[in-house]
Amino acid sequence: LKKSINLNIFDDTCVLCGVELVNSNERVICNNCKNLLSYKNSNKCKVCGLYIENGDICGNCMIKKPYFIKHSSYADYEGVLKELILIYKYGEKEEVKYLLSDLYLDLMKREFGFDFDYLIPVPMDKNRKRGFNHILEIVKLVSKKTGIKLLSSNLIKIKSTKPQVELDGKKRLKNLNNAFKVKNKKKIKDKKILLFDDVFTTGTTILQCSKELKKAGADVFAITLSRA
Ligand SMILES: [Zn+2]
Ligand SMILES: [Zn+2]
């Protein structure tokens, strides 16, 4: 009876391995699984965040500068991090957002700092069946913790597109071309913006969003949890 009265907001087993959460500092996942969630500390391109063996800037960024000033990911899209992103994205466990927001905060502390005017989540497709905007929910938490303003309705998606995962490189670019728009350009002119997404694959989403934000006069930085 006591257990049914005591409504736990969080389950008491690890969402990844199923072990019982017995330590008071454990939330959603156990400490063993949490230890596998670590920042990938290796050399990367100072512009696009691509992991490179040596040097400061990768070959691609030397040839053509992206629309963002800097992009970086927390780690590779694999293992525990990938599992958590998928569990969260498909709405199986909303509480995972607390954990993921801490990873973004950790990455901000390490590589970006907190000197931004606005935090902007990558917009979702209007025709998506699920109403839940998983990136927005995380950025809300990051905004709360850092005090940096969230701007969620200025960058919008104006074109319904196929999920990027179903397409290859060139088609991805075509798919998202002119898919995004800034509603109020004045609001972000000369502002420093941090753009959020979960996975950086070919980077098309981040690039297209950055392009629109830059066109409006903003300085764009982009942050993702993982790089595929
Ligand atoms: Zn576990
Ligand atoms: Zn690069």
Short mmCIF file of C-alpha atoms and ligand atoms in Angstrom, two decimals:
data_model
loop_
_atom_site.label_atom_id
_atom_site.label_comp_id
_atom_site.label_asym_id
_atom_site.label_seq_id
_atom_site.Cartn_x
_atom_site.Cartn_y
_atom_site.Cartn_z
CA LEU A 1 0.00 0.00 0.00
CA LYS A 2 2.74 2.39 0.93
CA LYS A 3 4.34 2.01 -2.45
CA SER A 4 1.18 2.83 -4.32
CA ILE A 5 0.65 5.96 -2.26
CA ASN A 6 4.20 7.06 -2.75
CA LEU A 7 3.85 7.98 -6.41
CA ASN A 8 7.31 7.83 -7.82
CA ILE A 9 7.91 10.33 -10.58
CA PHE A 10 10.88 8.26 -11.59
CA ASP A 11 11.03 4.51 -11.88
CA ASP A 12 13.43 2.84 -9.57
CA THR A 13 15.23 0.77 -12.18
CA CYS A 14 17.89 1.79 -14.68
CA VAL A 15 16.30 2.52 -18.04
CA LEU A 16 19.31 0.98 -19.79
CA CYS A 17 20.31 -2.14 -17.86
CA GLY A 18 17.33 -2.66 -15.57
CA VAL A 19 19.29 -2.78 -12.34
CA GLU A 20 17.56 -1.34 -9.29
CA LEU A 21 18.49 2.26 -8.49
CA VAL A 22 19.61 2.16 -4.88
CA ASN A 23 21.88 5.18 -4.56
CA SER A 24 20.28 8.52 -3.85
CA ASN A 25 22.21 10.24 -6.64
CA GLU A 26 20.92 7.87 -9.30
CA ARG A 27 18.23 9.16 -11.62
CA VAL A 28 16.87 7.26 -14.64
CA ILE A 29 20.11 5.32 -15.09
CA CYS A 30 22.43 3.60 -12.65
CA ASN A 31 25.89 4.88 -11.81
CA ASN A 32 27.55 2.08 -13.80
CA CYS A 33 25.76 3.10 -16.97
CA LYS A 34 26.36 6.76 -16.20
CA ASN A 35 30.09 6.14 -16.09
CA LEU A 36 29.91 4.98 -19.70
CA LEU A 37 28.48 8.36 -20.71
CA SER A 38 31.62 10.35 -21.08
CA TYR A 39 32.74 13.35 -23.07
CA LYS A 40 34.95 12.32 -25.97
CA ASN A 41 38.16 14.05 -25.20
CA SER A 42 40.05 13.92 -28.46
CA ASN A 43 41.32 16.40 -30.99
CA LYS A 44 38.64 17.96 -33.14
CA CYS A 45 38.20 20.61 -35.81
CA LYS A 46 37.79 23.96 -34.04
CA VAL A 47 35.08 24.91 -36.51
CA CYS A 48 32.86 21.92 -37.28
CA GLY A 49 33.85 19.62 -34.43
CA LEU A 50 34.92 16.72 -36.66
CA TYR A 51 37.31 14.43 -34.80
CA ILE A 52 40.66 14.76 -36.55
CA GLU A 53 44.01 13.22 -35.74
CA ASN A 54 45.88 16.47 -35.58
CA GLY A 55 45.72 20.12 -36.49
CA ASP A 56 43.15 22.79 -35.69
CA ILE A 57 40.89 22.85 -38.72
CA CYS A 58 39.70 20.02 -40.97
CA GLY A 59 40.11 19.97 -44.74
CA ASN A 60 36.45 20.74 -45.43
CA CYS A 61 36.36 23.82 -43.23
CA MET A 62 39.61 25.07 -44.78
CA ILE A 63 38.02 24.91 -48.24
CA LYS A 64 34.62 26.27 -47.30
CA LYS A 65 33.69 27.91 -44.01
CA PRO A 66 30.31 26.72 -42.69
CA TYR A 67 27.52 29.17 -41.79
CA PHE A 68 28.13 28.59 -38.11
CA ILE A 69 31.17 29.87 -36.23
CA LYS A 70 31.56 26.63 -34.33
CA HIS A 71 29.82 23.30 -33.89
CA SER A 72 30.72 20.59 -31.43
CA SER A 73 29.30 17.30 -30.12
CA TYR A 74 29.62 15.67 -26.73
CA ALA A 75 30.67 12.25 -28.07
CA ASP A 76 30.13 9.73 -30.86
CA TYR A 77 26.67 8.40 -31.70
CA GLU A 78 27.11 4.97 -30.18
CA GLY A 79 26.70 2.89 -27.03
CA VAL A 80 24.91 4.25 -24.00
CA LEU A 81 24.58 7.77 -25.42
CA LYS A 82 22.90 6.51 -28.59
CA GLU A 83 20.52 4.31 -26.59
CA LEU A 84 19.51 7.20 -24.35
CA ILE A 85 18.93 9.54 -27.29
CA LEU A 86 16.68 6.96 -28.95
CA ILE A 87 14.76 6.13 -25.78
CA TYR A 88 14.12 9.83 -25.28
CA LYS A 89 13.37 10.67 -28.89
CA TYR A 90 10.72 8.00 -29.19
CA GLY A 91 9.07 9.20 -26.03
CA GLU A 92 9.63 6.09 -24.01
CA LYS A 93 11.03 7.92 -21.03
CA GLU A 94 10.65 11.65 -20.78
CA GLU A 95 12.80 11.91 -17.65
CA VAL A 96 15.86 11.15 -19.76
CA LYS A 97 15.78 14.86 -20.61
CA TYR A 98 17.29 15.74 -17.23
CA LEU A 99 20.26 13.56 -17.94
CA LEU A 100 20.72 14.78 -21.50
CA SER A 101 20.41 18.42 -20.52
CA ASP A 102 23.30 17.90 -18.11
CA LEU A 103 25.44 16.66 -21.01
CA TYR A 104 24.72 19.80 -23.02
CA LEU A 105 25.60 21.88 -19.96
CA ASP A 106 28.84 19.98 -19.53
CA LEU A 107 29.74 20.58 -23.17
CA MET A 108 28.87 24.27 -22.90
CA LYS A 109 31.15 24.57 -19.90
CA ARG A 110 33.99 22.81 -21.68
CA GLU A 111 33.78 24.35 -25.13
CA PHE A 112 31.29 27.18 -25.53
CA GLY A 113 30.89 29.08 -22.30
CA PHE A 114 27.62 30.74 -21.32
CA ASP A 115 27.85 34.08 -23.06
CA PHE A 116 24.87 33.80 -25.42
CA ASP A 117 21.85 35.98 -26.11
CA TYR A 118 19.55 33.13 -27.10
CA LEU A 119 19.26 29.37 -27.09
CA ILE A 120 17.38 28.03 -30.12
CA PRO A 121 16.24 24.44 -30.67
CA VAL A 122 16.21 23.06 -34.21
CA PRO A 123 12.54 23.27 -35.25
CA MET A 124 10.46 20.18 -35.76
CA ASP A 125 8.45 19.21 -38.77
CA LYS A 126 4.88 20.46 -38.49
CA ASN A 127 3.52 17.23 -39.89
CA ARG A 128 5.23 15.06 -37.34
CA LYS A 129 2.69 12.89 -35.62
CA ARG A 130 4.14 13.19 -32.18
CA GLY A 131 3.40 16.56 -30.63
CA PHE A 132 6.30 16.29 -28.24
CA ASN A 133 9.29 18.40 -29.30
CA HIS A 134 12.12 16.53 -27.64
CA ILE A 135 14.85 19.09 -28.33
CA LEU A 136 12.72 21.99 -27.11
CA GLU A 137 12.06 20.24 -23.79
CA ILE A 138 15.80 19.89 -23.19
CA VAL A 139 16.61 23.46 -24.20
CA LYS A 140 13.97 24.66 -21.72
CA LEU A 141 15.95 22.96 -18.96
CA VAL A 142 19.26 24.37 -20.19
CA SER A 143 17.71 27.84 -20.32
CA LYS A 144 16.43 27.49 -16.77
CA LYS A 145 19.81 26.38 -15.47
CA THR A 146 21.89 29.00 -17.30
CA GLY A 147 19.51 31.93 -17.31
CA ILE A 148 20.04 32.33 -21.07
CA LYS A 149 16.83 33.14 -22.90
CA LEU A 150 15.09 30.48 -24.94
CA LEU A 151 13.85 31.55 -28.35
CA SER A 152 11.73 28.76 -29.72
CA SER A 153 9.31 30.26 -32.20
CA ASN A 154 11.47 32.57 -34.29
CA LEU A 155 13.26 29.94 -36.34
CA ILE A 156 10.53 27.85 -37.93
CA LYS A 157 10.23 25.03 -40.38
CA ILE A 158 8.15 26.03 -43.37
CA LYS A 159 8.46 22.91 -45.45
CA SER A 160 7.42 19.42 -44.51
CA THR A 161 10.27 17.07 -45.27
CA LYS A 162 11.13 13.40 -45.19
CA PRO A 163 13.06 12.18 -42.17
CA GLN A 164 16.74 12.75 -42.93
CA VAL A 165 17.64 9.20 -41.92
CA GLU A 166 15.85 7.87 -44.98
CA LEU A 167 18.05 9.83 -47.38
CA ASP A 168 21.68 9.98 -48.43
CA GLY A 169 23.98 13.03 -48.63
CA LYS A 170 22.84 14.98 -51.67
CA LYS A 171 19.19 14.16 -51.15
CA ARG A 172 19.48 15.33 -47.55
CA LEU A 173 20.61 18.73 -48.70
CA LYS A 174 17.88 19.01 -51.32
CA ASN A 175 15.29 17.81 -48.82
CA LEU A 176 16.08 20.60 -46.37
CA ASN A 177 16.86 23.35 -48.83
CA ASN A 178 14.75 26.41 -47.94
CA ALA A 179 12.97 24.39 -45.29
CA PHE A 180 13.65 26.88 -42.49
CA LYS A 181 12.81 30.52 -41.99
CA VAL A 182 13.45 33.26 -39.44
CA LYS A 183 10.21 35.08 -38.64
CA ASN A 184 11.59 38.14 -36.89
CA LYS A 185 15.05 38.91 -38.27
CA LYS A 186 15.50 42.10 -36.22
CA LYS A 187 15.24 40.18 -32.99
CA ILE A 188 18.36 38.15 -33.66
CA LYS A 189 20.44 40.68 -35.60
CA ASP A 190 23.93 40.95 -34.04
CA LYS A 191 22.92 38.42 -31.39
CA LYS A 192 24.99 35.46 -30.29
CA ILE A 193 23.01 32.28 -30.66
CA LEU A 194 23.47 28.69 -29.58
CA LEU A 195 21.55 26.28 -31.80
CA PHE A 196 20.62 22.85 -30.41
CA ASP A 197 20.13 19.47 -32.05
CA ASP A 198 20.67 15.92 -30.82
CA VAL A 199 22.59 14.14 -33.57
CA PHE A 200 24.97 15.61 -36.13
CA THR A 201 25.10 13.25 -39.10
CA THR A 202 25.89 15.04 -42.33
CA GLY A 203 25.15 18.30 -40.55
CA THR A 204 22.55 19.36 -43.09
CA THR A 205 19.92 20.38 -40.53
CA ILE A 206 22.40 22.43 -38.51
CA LEU A 207 23.83 23.99 -41.67
CA GLN A 208 20.49 24.99 -43.14
CA CYS A 209 19.30 26.47 -39.84
CA SER A 210 22.61 28.30 -39.39
CA LYS A 211 22.33 29.70 -42.89
CA GLU A 212 18.98 31.32 -42.12
CA LEU A 213 20.12 32.64 -38.75
CA LYS A 214 23.29 34.05 -40.25
CA LYS A 215 21.35 35.70 -43.05
CA ALA A 216 19.38 37.49 -40.34
CA GLY A 217 22.65 38.81 -38.93
CA ALA A 218 23.23 36.45 -36.00
CA ASP A 219 26.48 34.85 -34.85
CA VAL A 220 25.67 31.17 -34.79
CA PHE A 221 27.19 28.46 -32.64
CA ALA A 222 25.76 24.94 -32.70
CA ILE A 223 25.78 22.17 -30.13
CA THR A 224 24.80 18.51 -30.45
CA LEU A 225 25.01 15.49 -28.18
CA SER A 226 26.53 13.15 -30.68
CA ARG A 227 28.24 12.83 -33.99
CA ALA A 228 27.33 9.96 -36.29
ZN ZN B 1 22.33 0.69 -15.73
ZN ZN B 2 35.85 21.23 -39.79
#
